[in-house]
Coordinates of C-alpha atoms in Angstrom, one line a residue:
X206 CA -50.2 -9.5 -75.9
X207 CA -48.9 -11.8 -73.1
X208 CA -52.0 -10.8 -71.1
X209 CA -54.2 -11.9 -74.0
X210 CA -52.4 -15.2 -74.4
X211 CA -52.7 -15.8 -70.7
X212 CA -56.4 -15.0 -70.8
X213 CA -56.9 -17.3 -73.8
X214 CA -55.1 -20.2 -72.2
X215 CA -57.0 -19.7 -68.9
X216 CA -60.3 -19.7 -70.7
X217 CA -59.5 -22.9 -72.6
X218 CA -58.4 -24.8 -69.5
X219 CA -61.9 -25.1 -67.8
X220 CA -63.5 -25.8 -71.2
X221 CA -61.3 -28.9 -71.6
X222 CA -62.2 -30.0 -68.2
X223 CA -65.9 -29.7 -69.0
X224 CA -65.4 -31.6 -72.3
X225 CA -63.6 -34.4 -70.5
X226 CA -66.2 -34.6 -67.8
X227 CA -69.0 -34.6 -70.4
X228 CA -67.2 -37.4 -72.3
X229 CA -66.8 -39.5 -69.2
X230 CA -70.4 -39.0 -68.2
X231 CA -71.6 -39.9 -71.7
X232 CA -69.3 -43.0 -71.7
X233 CA -70.7 -44.1 -68.3
X234 CA -74.3 -43.7 -69.6
X235 CA -73.6 -45.6 -72.8
X236 CA -71.8 -48.4 -70.9
X237 CA -74.4 -48.4 -68.1
X238 CA -76.5 -51.4 -69.2
X239 CA -73.4 -53.6 -69.8
X240 CA -71.8 -52.4 -66.6
X241 CA -75.0 -53.1 -64.6
X242 CA -75.1 -56.7 -65.9
X243 CA -71.4 -57.6 -65.4
X244 CA -70.5 -55.4 -62.4
X245 CA -73.7 -54.4 -60.6
X246 CA -71.9 -53.0 -57.5
X247 CA -69.6 -50.8 -59.6
X248 CA -72.6 -49.6 -61.6
X249 CA -74.5 -48.8 -58.5
X250 CA -71.7 -46.8 -56.9
X251 CA -70.9 -44.9 -60.2
X252 CA -74.3 -44.2 -61.5
X253 CA -77.2 -45.7 -59.5
X254 CA -76.4 -44.3 -56.1
X255 CA -75.6 -40.6 -57.2
X256 CA -78.9 -40.5 -59.1
X257 CA -80.8 -42.0 -56.1
X258 CA -79.2 -39.6 -53.6
X259 CA -80.2 -36.6 -55.8
X260 CA -83.8 -37.9 -55.9
X261 CA -83.9 -38.2 -52.1
X262 CA -82.6 -34.7 -51.6
X263 CA -85.0 -33.3 -54.3
X264 CA -88.1 -35.0 -53.0
X265 CA -87.4 -34.9 -49.3
X266 CA -89.5 -31.9 -48.2
X267 CA -92.6 -32.6 -50.4
X268 CA -92.4 -36.3 -49.5
X269 CA -92.4 -35.5 -45.8
X270 CA -95.3 -33.1 -46.2
X271 CA -97.3 -35.5 -48.3
X272 CA -96.9 -38.3 -45.8
X273 CA -97.9 -36.2 -42.9
X274 CA -94.4 -36.1 -41.4
X275 CA -94.0 -32.3 -41.6
X276 CA -95.0 -30.0 -38.7
X277 CA -96.2 -26.4 -39.0
X278 CA -94.0 -23.9 -37.4
X279 CA -96.9 -22.0 -35.9
X280 CA -100.5 -23.0 -34.9
X281 CA -102.8 -22.9 -37.9
X282 CA -104.9 -19.9 -36.6
X283 CA -101.8 -17.8 -36.1
X284 CA -100.7 -18.5 -39.6
X285 CA -104.0 -17.6 -41.2
X286 CA -104.8 -14.5 -39.1
X287 CA -101.3 -13.1 -38.6
X288 CA -99.6 -13.8 -41.8
X289 CA -101.9 -14.7 -44.7
X290 CA -104.2 -11.8 -43.7
X291 CA -101.3 -9.4 -44.1
X292 CA -100.4 -10.8 -47.5
X293 CA -97.3 -12.7 -46.3
X294 CA -96.8 -16.3 -47.4
X295 CA -97.2 -18.9 -44.7
X296 CA -93.9 -20.2 -43.3
X297 CA -92.5 -23.5 -44.6
X298 CA -93.3 -26.4 -42.3
X299 CA -90.6 -28.2 -40.3
X300 CA -89.5 -31.5 -41.8
X301 CA -87.5 -34.2 -40.1
X302 CA -83.7 -33.8 -40.7
X303 CA -81.9 -36.5 -42.4
X304 CA -78.2 -37.3 -42.1
X305 CA -75.6 -38.2 -44.8
X306 CA -77.0 -40.6 -47.4
X307 CA -74.5 -43.5 -47.4
X308 CA -74.2 -46.1 -50.2
X309 CA -74.7 -49.7 -49.4
X310 CA -74.5 -52.9 -51.5
X311 CA -77.3 -52.3 -54.0
X312 CA -78.9 -49.5 -52.0
X313 CA -78.4 -46.7 -49.5
X314 CA -78.8 -46.0 -45.8
X315 CA -79.9 -42.7 -44.2
X316 CA -80.5 -41.8 -40.5
X317 CA -83.4 -39.4 -39.8
X318 CA -84.1 -37.5 -36.5
X319 CA -87.7 -37.5 -35.5
X320 CA -89.6 -34.3 -34.7
X321 CA -91.2 -33.9 -31.3
X322 CA -94.3 -36.1 -31.1
X323 CA -93.3 -38.5 -33.9
X324 CA -92.7 -42.2 -33.4
X325 CA -90.9 -44.7 -35.7
X326 CA -94.2 -46.3 -36.8
X327 CA -95.0 -43.0 -38.6
X328 CA -92.1 -43.6 -40.9
X329 CA -92.8 -47.3 -41.3
X330 CA -96.2 -46.4 -42.7
X331 CA -94.6 -44.0 -45.1
X332 CA -92.1 -46.6 -46.4
X333 CA -94.1 -47.5 -49.6
X334 CA -94.4 -43.8 -50.6
X335 CA -90.6 -43.4 -50.1
X336 CA -89.9 -46.4 -52.3
X337 CA -92.2 -45.0 -55.0
X338 CA -90.8 -41.4 -54.9
X339 CA -87.2 -42.6 -54.9
X340 CA -87.8 -45.3 -57.6
X341 CA -86.3 -48.1 -55.6
X342 CA -87.5 -51.7 -55.0
X343 CA -88.2 -51.4 -51.3
X344 CA -87.6 -49.2 -48.2
X345 CA -87.2 -50.6 -44.7
X346 CA -87.5 -48.4 -41.6
X347 CA -86.2 -49.5 -38.2
X348 CA -85.6 -47.7 -34.9
X349 CA -81.9 -46.8 -34.6
X350 CA -81.9 -45.2 -31.2
X351 CA -84.4 -43.0 -29.3
X352 CA -85.4 -40.2 -31.6
X353 CA -83.7 -41.6 -34.7
X354 CA -84.9 -44.0 -37.3
X355 CA -82.7 -45.9 -39.9
X356 CA -84.0 -46.0 -43.5
X357 CA -82.5 -48.7 -45.7
X358 CA -83.4 -48.6 -49.4
X359 CA -82.8 -51.5 -51.8
X360 CA -82.5 -50.4 -55.4
X361 CA -83.4 -53.9 -56.8
X362 CA -84.6 -57.1 -55.3
X363 CA -81.4 -59.0 -54.2
X364 CA -83.6 -62.1 -53.6
X365 CA -84.5 -62.4 -57.2
X366 CA -81.0 -63.8 -58.1
X367 CA -79.1 -64.5 -54.9
X368 CA -75.3 -64.4 -55.5
X369 CA -73.6 -66.0 -52.5
X370 CA -70.2 -67.5 -53.2
X371 CA -69.9 -71.1 -52.3
X372 CA -68.0 -71.7 -49.1
X373 CA -64.5 -73.0 -49.5
X374 CA -62.9 -74.9 -46.8
X375 CA -64.2 -75.3 -43.3
X376 CA -64.6 -71.6 -42.5
X377 CA -65.6 -70.5 -39.0
X378 CA -66.8 -73.3 -36.8
X379 CA -70.6 -73.6 -36.7
X380 CA -71.0 -70.6 -39.0
X381 CA -72.4 -71.0 -42.5
X382 CA -73.4 -68.6 -45.3
X383 CA -76.6 -70.1 -46.6
X384 CA -78.0 -67.4 -48.8
X385 CA -78.6 -63.6 -49.1
X386 CA -80.6 -61.1 -47.1
X387 CA -82.9 -58.5 -48.6
X388 CA -80.2 -55.9 -47.8
X389 CA -77.8 -57.7 -50.2
X390 CA -75.5 -59.0 -47.5
X391 CA -74.9 -62.7 -46.9
X392 CA -77.4 -64.7 -44.8
X393 CA -75.2 -66.3 -42.2
X394 CA -76.5 -69.0 -39.8
X395 CA -74.2 -68.8 -36.7
X396 CA -75.0 -71.6 -34.3
X397 CA -72.7 -70.2 -31.7
X398 CA -74.7 -67.0 -31.5
X399 CA -78.2 -68.5 -32.1
X400 CA -77.9 -72.2 -31.2
X401 CA -81.4 -73.6 -32.0
X402 CA -83.5 -73.0 -35.1
X403 CA -87.1 -73.7 -36.2
X404 CA -87.6 -73.9 -40.0
X405 CA -91.1 -74.1 -41.5
X406 CA -92.4 -74.2 -45.0
X407 CA -94.8 -76.0 -47.3
X408 CA -93.8 -78.4 -50.1
X409 CA -91.6 -76.7 -52.7
X410 CA -91.3 -73.5 -50.6
X411 CA -87.5 -73.8 -50.2
X412 CA -87.2 -75.5 -46.8
X413 CA -85.2 -78.5 -48.1
X414 CA -83.0 -76.2 -50.1
X415 CA -82.1 -74.3 -46.9
X416 CA -81.3 -77.5 -45.1
X417 CA -79.1 -78.6 -48.1
X418 CA -77.2 -75.3 -47.9
X419 CA -76.7 -75.6 -44.1
X420 CA -75.5 -79.2 -44.3
X421 CA -73.2 -78.4 -47.2
X422 CA -71.6 -75.6 -45.2
X423 CA -71.3 -77.8 -42.0
X424 CA -69.9 -80.9 -43.8
X425 CA -66.3 -79.6 -44.1
X426 CA -66.2 -78.6 -40.4
X427 CA -65.2 -80.6 -37.4
X428 CA -68.7 -81.2 -36.2
X429 CA -71.0 -84.2 -35.9
X430 CA -74.2 -84.2 -37.8
X431 CA -77.1 -86.3 -36.5
X432 CA -80.4 -86.8 -38.5
X433 CA -83.9 -87.6 -37.4
X434 CA -86.3 -88.2 -40.4
X435 CA -89.4 -90.1 -39.4
X436 CA -90.6 -90.3 -43.0
X437 CA -88.3 -93.3 -43.6
X438 CA -85.3 -91.2 -44.1
X439 CA -86.5 -89.9 -47.5
X440 CA -85.0 -86.4 -47.0
X441 CA -81.9 -86.8 -44.7
X442 CA -80.6 -90.1 -46.2
X443 CA -78.9 -87.9 -48.8
X444 CA -76.4 -86.9 -46.2
X445 CA -76.0 -90.4 -44.7
X446 CA -72.3 -90.7 -45.4
X447 CA -71.7 -87.6 -43.4
X448 CA -74.1 -88.4 -40.5
X449 CA -72.9 -89.9 -37.3
X450 CA -76.4 -91.3 -36.7
X451 CA -79.7 -91.3 -38.5
X452 CA -83.2 -92.3 -37.1
X453 CA -85.8 -93.1 -39.8
X454 CA -88.9 -93.8 -37.5
X455 CA -90.2 -92.6 -34.2
X456 CA -89.0 -95.6 -32.2
X457 CA -85.4 -95.0 -33.4
X458 CA -85.8 -91.3 -32.9
X459 CA -86.8 -91.8 -29.2
X460 CA -83.7 -94.0 -28.6
X461 CA -81.4 -91.6 -30.4
X462 CA -82.8 -88.5 -28.6
X463 CA -82.5 -90.3 -25.3
X464 CA -78.8 -91.1 -26.1
X465 CA -78.2 -87.5 -27.0
X466 CA -79.6 -86.3 -23.6
X467 CA -77.4 -88.8 -21.8
X468 CA -74.4 -87.6 -23.8
X469 CA -75.3 -84.0 -22.9
X470 CA -75.5 -84.9 -19.2
X471 CA -72.0 -86.6 -19.4
X472 CA -70.6 -83.4 -20.9
X473 CA -72.2 -81.5 -18.1
X474 CA -70.2 -83.6 -15.6
X475 CA -67.0 -83.0 -17.5
X476 CA -67.5 -79.2 -17.5
X477 CA -68.4 -79.2 -13.8
X478 CA -65.3 -81.2 -13.0
X479 CA -63.2 -78.7 -15.0
X480 CA -65.0 -75.8 -13.3
X481 CA -66.1 -74.3 -16.6
X482 CA -69.5 -73.2 -17.7
X483 CA -69.5 -74.6 -21.2
X484 CA -67.4 -76.9 -23.4
X485 CA -65.8 -73.8 -25.0
X486 CA -64.0 -73.3 -21.7
X487 CA -62.3 -76.7 -22.0
X488 CA -58.8 -77.1 -23.5
X489 CA -58.9 -77.9 -27.3
X490 CA -57.7 -81.4 -26.8
X491 CA -60.4 -82.1 -24.2
X492 CA -63.3 -80.4 -25.9
X493 CA -65.9 -82.8 -27.2
X494 CA -67.0 -82.5 -30.8
X495 CA -70.1 -80.2 -31.4
X496 CA -73.2 -82.0 -32.5
X497 CA -75.8 -80.6 -34.8
X498 CA -79.1 -82.4 -34.7
X499 CA -81.3 -82.0 -37.8
X500 CA -85.0 -83.0 -37.3
X501 CA -87.0 -83.1 -40.5
X502 CA -90.8 -83.1 -40.4
X503 CA -91.4 -82.4 -36.7
X504 CA -95.1 -83.4 -37.0
X505 CA -94.2 -87.0 -37.5
X506 CA -92.7 -87.1 -34.0
X507 CA -95.8 -85.7 -32.4
X508 CA -98.8 -87.2 -34.3
X509 CA -100.4 -90.1 -32.4
X510 CA -102.9 -92.7 -33.2
X511 CA -102.9 -94.9 -30.1
X512 CA -101.7 -95.0 -26.5
X513 CA -98.3 -96.4 -27.3
X514 CA -97.7 -93.7 -29.9
X515 CA -98.7 -91.1 -27.4
X516 CA -96.0 -92.3 -25.0
X517 CA -93.4 -92.3 -27.8
X518 CA -94.4 -88.8 -28.8
X519 CA -94.2 -87.5 -25.3
X520 CA -90.8 -89.1 -24.8
X521 CA -89.5 -87.5 -28.0
X522 CA -90.9 -84.1 -27.1
X523 CA -89.4 -84.2 -23.6
X524 CA -86.0 -85.2 -25.0
X525 CA -86.0 -82.4 -27.6
X526 CA -87.0 -79.8 -25.0
X527 CA -84.2 -81.0 -22.7
X528 CA -81.7 -80.8 -25.5
X529 CA -82.8 -77.3 -26.3
X530 CA -82.5 -76.2 -22.7
X531 CA -79.1 -77.7 -22.0
X532 CA -77.5 -78.1 -25.4
X533 CA -76.2 -74.7 -26.3
X534 CA -73.6 -74.6 -23.5
X535 CA -72.7 -78.3 -24.0
X536 CA -72.2 -78.3 -27.8
X537 CA -75.5 -79.8 -28.9
X538 CA -77.5 -77.7 -31.4
X539 CA -81.0 -78.2 -32.9
X540 CA -82.3 -77.5 -36.4
X541 CA -86.0 -78.5 -36.3
X542 CA -87.9 -78.4 -39.6
X543 CA -91.5 -79.1 -40.6
X544 CA -94.2 -78.4 -43.1
X545 CA -96.8 -77.8 -40.4
X546 CA -96.1 -76.8 -36.8
X547 CA -99.0 -75.9 -34.6
X548 CA -100.3 -76.1 -31.1
X549 CA -102.7 -78.8 -32.2
X550 CA -99.7 -81.2 -32.1
X551 CA -99.7 -80.9 -28.4
X552 CA -98.2 -78.7 -25.6
X553 CA -94.8 -80.1 -26.2
X554 CA -94.5 -78.3 -29.5
X555 CA -95.3 -75.0 -28.0
X556 CA -92.8 -75.6 -25.2
X557 CA -90.1 -76.6 -27.7
X558 CA -90.8 -73.6 -29.9
X559 CA -90.1 -71.3 -26.9
X560 CA -86.6 -72.8 -26.8
X561 CA -85.8 -72.3 -30.5
X562 CA -84.5 -68.7 -30.7
X563 CA -83.9 -68.7 -34.5
X564 CA -87.0 -68.9 -36.7
X565 CA -87.2 -69.2 -40.5
X566 CA -90.7 -69.1 -42.2
X567 CA -91.0 -69.9 -45.9
X568 CA -94.4 -70.0 -47.6
X569 CA -96.7 -72.0 -45.5
X570 CA -100.1 -73.7 -46.2
X571 CA -101.8 -72.6 -43.1
X572 CA -101.6 -69.4 -41.0
X573 CA -101.2 -71.3 -37.8
X574 CA -97.8 -72.5 -38.8
X575 CA -96.6 -69.0 -39.6
X576 CA -98.1 -67.8 -36.3
X577 CA -96.2 -70.5 -34.4
X578 CA -92.9 -69.6 -36.1
X579 CA -93.0 -65.8 -35.9
X580 CA -96.0 -64.6 -34.0
X581 CA -94.3 -64.4 -30.6
X582 CA -91.3 -62.6 -32.0
X583 CA -92.6 -59.9 -34.4
X584 CA -96.1 -59.3 -35.8
X585 CA -94.6 -57.4 -38.8
X586 CA -92.5 -60.4 -39.7
X587 CA -95.6 -62.5 -39.6
X588 CA -97.4 -60.3 -42.1
X589 CA -94.5 -60.4 -44.5
X590 CA -94.2 -64.2 -44.3
X591 CA -97.9 -64.6 -45.1
X592 CA -97.4 -62.5 -48.2
X593 CA -94.8 -64.9 -49.8
X594 CA -96.2 -66.4 -53.0
X595 CA -95.6 -69.8 -54.6
X596 CA -93.5 -68.1 -57.3
X597 CA -91.0 -67.0 -54.6
X598 CA -89.6 -70.4 -53.8
X599 CA -86.6 -70.1 -51.4
X600 CA -87.7 -66.8 -50.0
X601 CA -88.3 -66.7 -46.3
X602 CA -88.6 -64.5 -43.3
X603 CA -86.0 -65.1 -40.6
X604 CA -86.4 -63.8 -37.1
X605 CA -84.7 -63.9 -33.8
X606 CA -84.4 -61.7 -30.7
X607 CA -82.4 -59.2 -32.8
X608 CA -85.1 -58.5 -35.3
X609 CA -86.3 -59.9 -38.7
X610 CA -85.2 -59.9 -42.3
X611 CA -86.4 -61.2 -45.6
X612 CA -83.9 -63.7 -47.1
X613 CA -83.5 -66.4 -49.8
X614 CA -81.3 -69.5 -49.4
X615 CA -78.6 -70.3 -51.9
X616 CA -79.7 -73.1 -54.3
X617 CA -78.0 -76.4 -53.4
X618 CA -79.5 -79.3 -55.4
X619 CA -80.0 -82.8 -54.0
X620 CA -77.2 -84.0 -56.2
X621 CA -74.8 -81.3 -54.9
X622 CA -75.8 -82.1 -51.3
X623 CA -75.2 -85.8 -51.9
X624 CA -71.8 -85.1 -53.5
X625 CA -70.8 -82.9 -50.5
X626 CA -71.7 -85.5 -48.0
X627 CA -69.7 -88.1 -49.9
X628 CA -66.7 -85.8 -50.3
X629 CA -66.5 -85.1 -46.5
X630 CA -67.6 -88.5 -45.3
X631 CA -64.1 -89.1 -43.9
X632 CA -64.7 -86.3 -41.4
X633 CA -67.7 -88.0 -39.8
X634 CA -67.0 -88.5 -36.1
X635 CA -67.8 -91.8 -34.6
X636 CA -69.9 -91.2 -31.4
X637 CA -70.1 -94.5 -29.6
X638 CA -72.3 -92.9 -26.9
X639 CA -75.1 -92.5 -29.4
X640 CA -75.3 -96.3 -29.9
X641 CA -75.5 -96.0 -33.6
X642 CA -75.5 -99.7 -34.1
X643 CA -78.7 -100.1 -32.1
X644 CA -80.6 -97.9 -34.5

């Protein structure tokens, strides 16, 4: 009798566990839509990722075979004559082995070891098929190390509704979160790591929004902001309370750029006397304030109509190239923007482009501008940038020597940018060496 009771109790234990598990699973499914709206990361980890991981494991072998990534274990003639002729089924082909499927913010990551004779480009071509089979928004394949590729899947498009928290306080010097990457992580512009940037984009493509986000992030920091806007200051005058200097035509721009070059040479003398290679080696109390130079509409500096304008354009281009060559170590950083940037503006533009290691390409009106921004860094990035549609305002392709990403800047309106500039106007450094009064 005791044995029967023990058996009965033991049999009801697992059944209660199953009932509880089923209730929890049903509750998660019922609460899924609300959970996805309010807590998307929690929804993904609890429901979305497990389902996606199961799909990957279930479809891996047929997907690899269908994409031509499986390899027969024996030559075809041996299989046909030696096995099929004897009534035996042919051996299963070898497929690339994948590692642990790891969750990421809004997606997952998996490493795959290539089979002999395979190259990463084989998997890049199969990325659309992977996204379709796994029911995710996009799949990105990159080389991880020799013989291994890294597959990153995004369950949804994080660029559709970027959620980047507004920066509070000064944060890290010269480092600003300006938006979100396609992988779901913050898009951070770090001028200490990539000191000079080229930003291109047609009207209403998101170029001004990105500059707004960058200035809003730099305004609380102990940096000097300098503006060059040869369209009469229509764009950069929003930030005038926070600017240490603003040039609104080419004549003023040449004088300001010349003063910046002279300031850079003075800083070089200070560093040489202190036997340090850059201003960051100086003591805090002796270190000069970093200067971020924002140039809006680069073409206005280089377009010429007569001999005098040609001399001005050449002087402006030469000064910008010198700042790009010397500035990173001496605390002068360039952010150069324009709707159209092409070699037809003169050889100075091409020489300047070579010094701007960070590139951001929004939707552009002509392919030459996209080529100028991305063509020398990554052909794949160029193709993606040319596919950006007018409906994807704010979406861009950013590239540097480290690779490329799709991204979208955080929306900072003109009113918000103006308010930020006014709020932090008291932090504006006075740089007498720039001869602001002469501008």
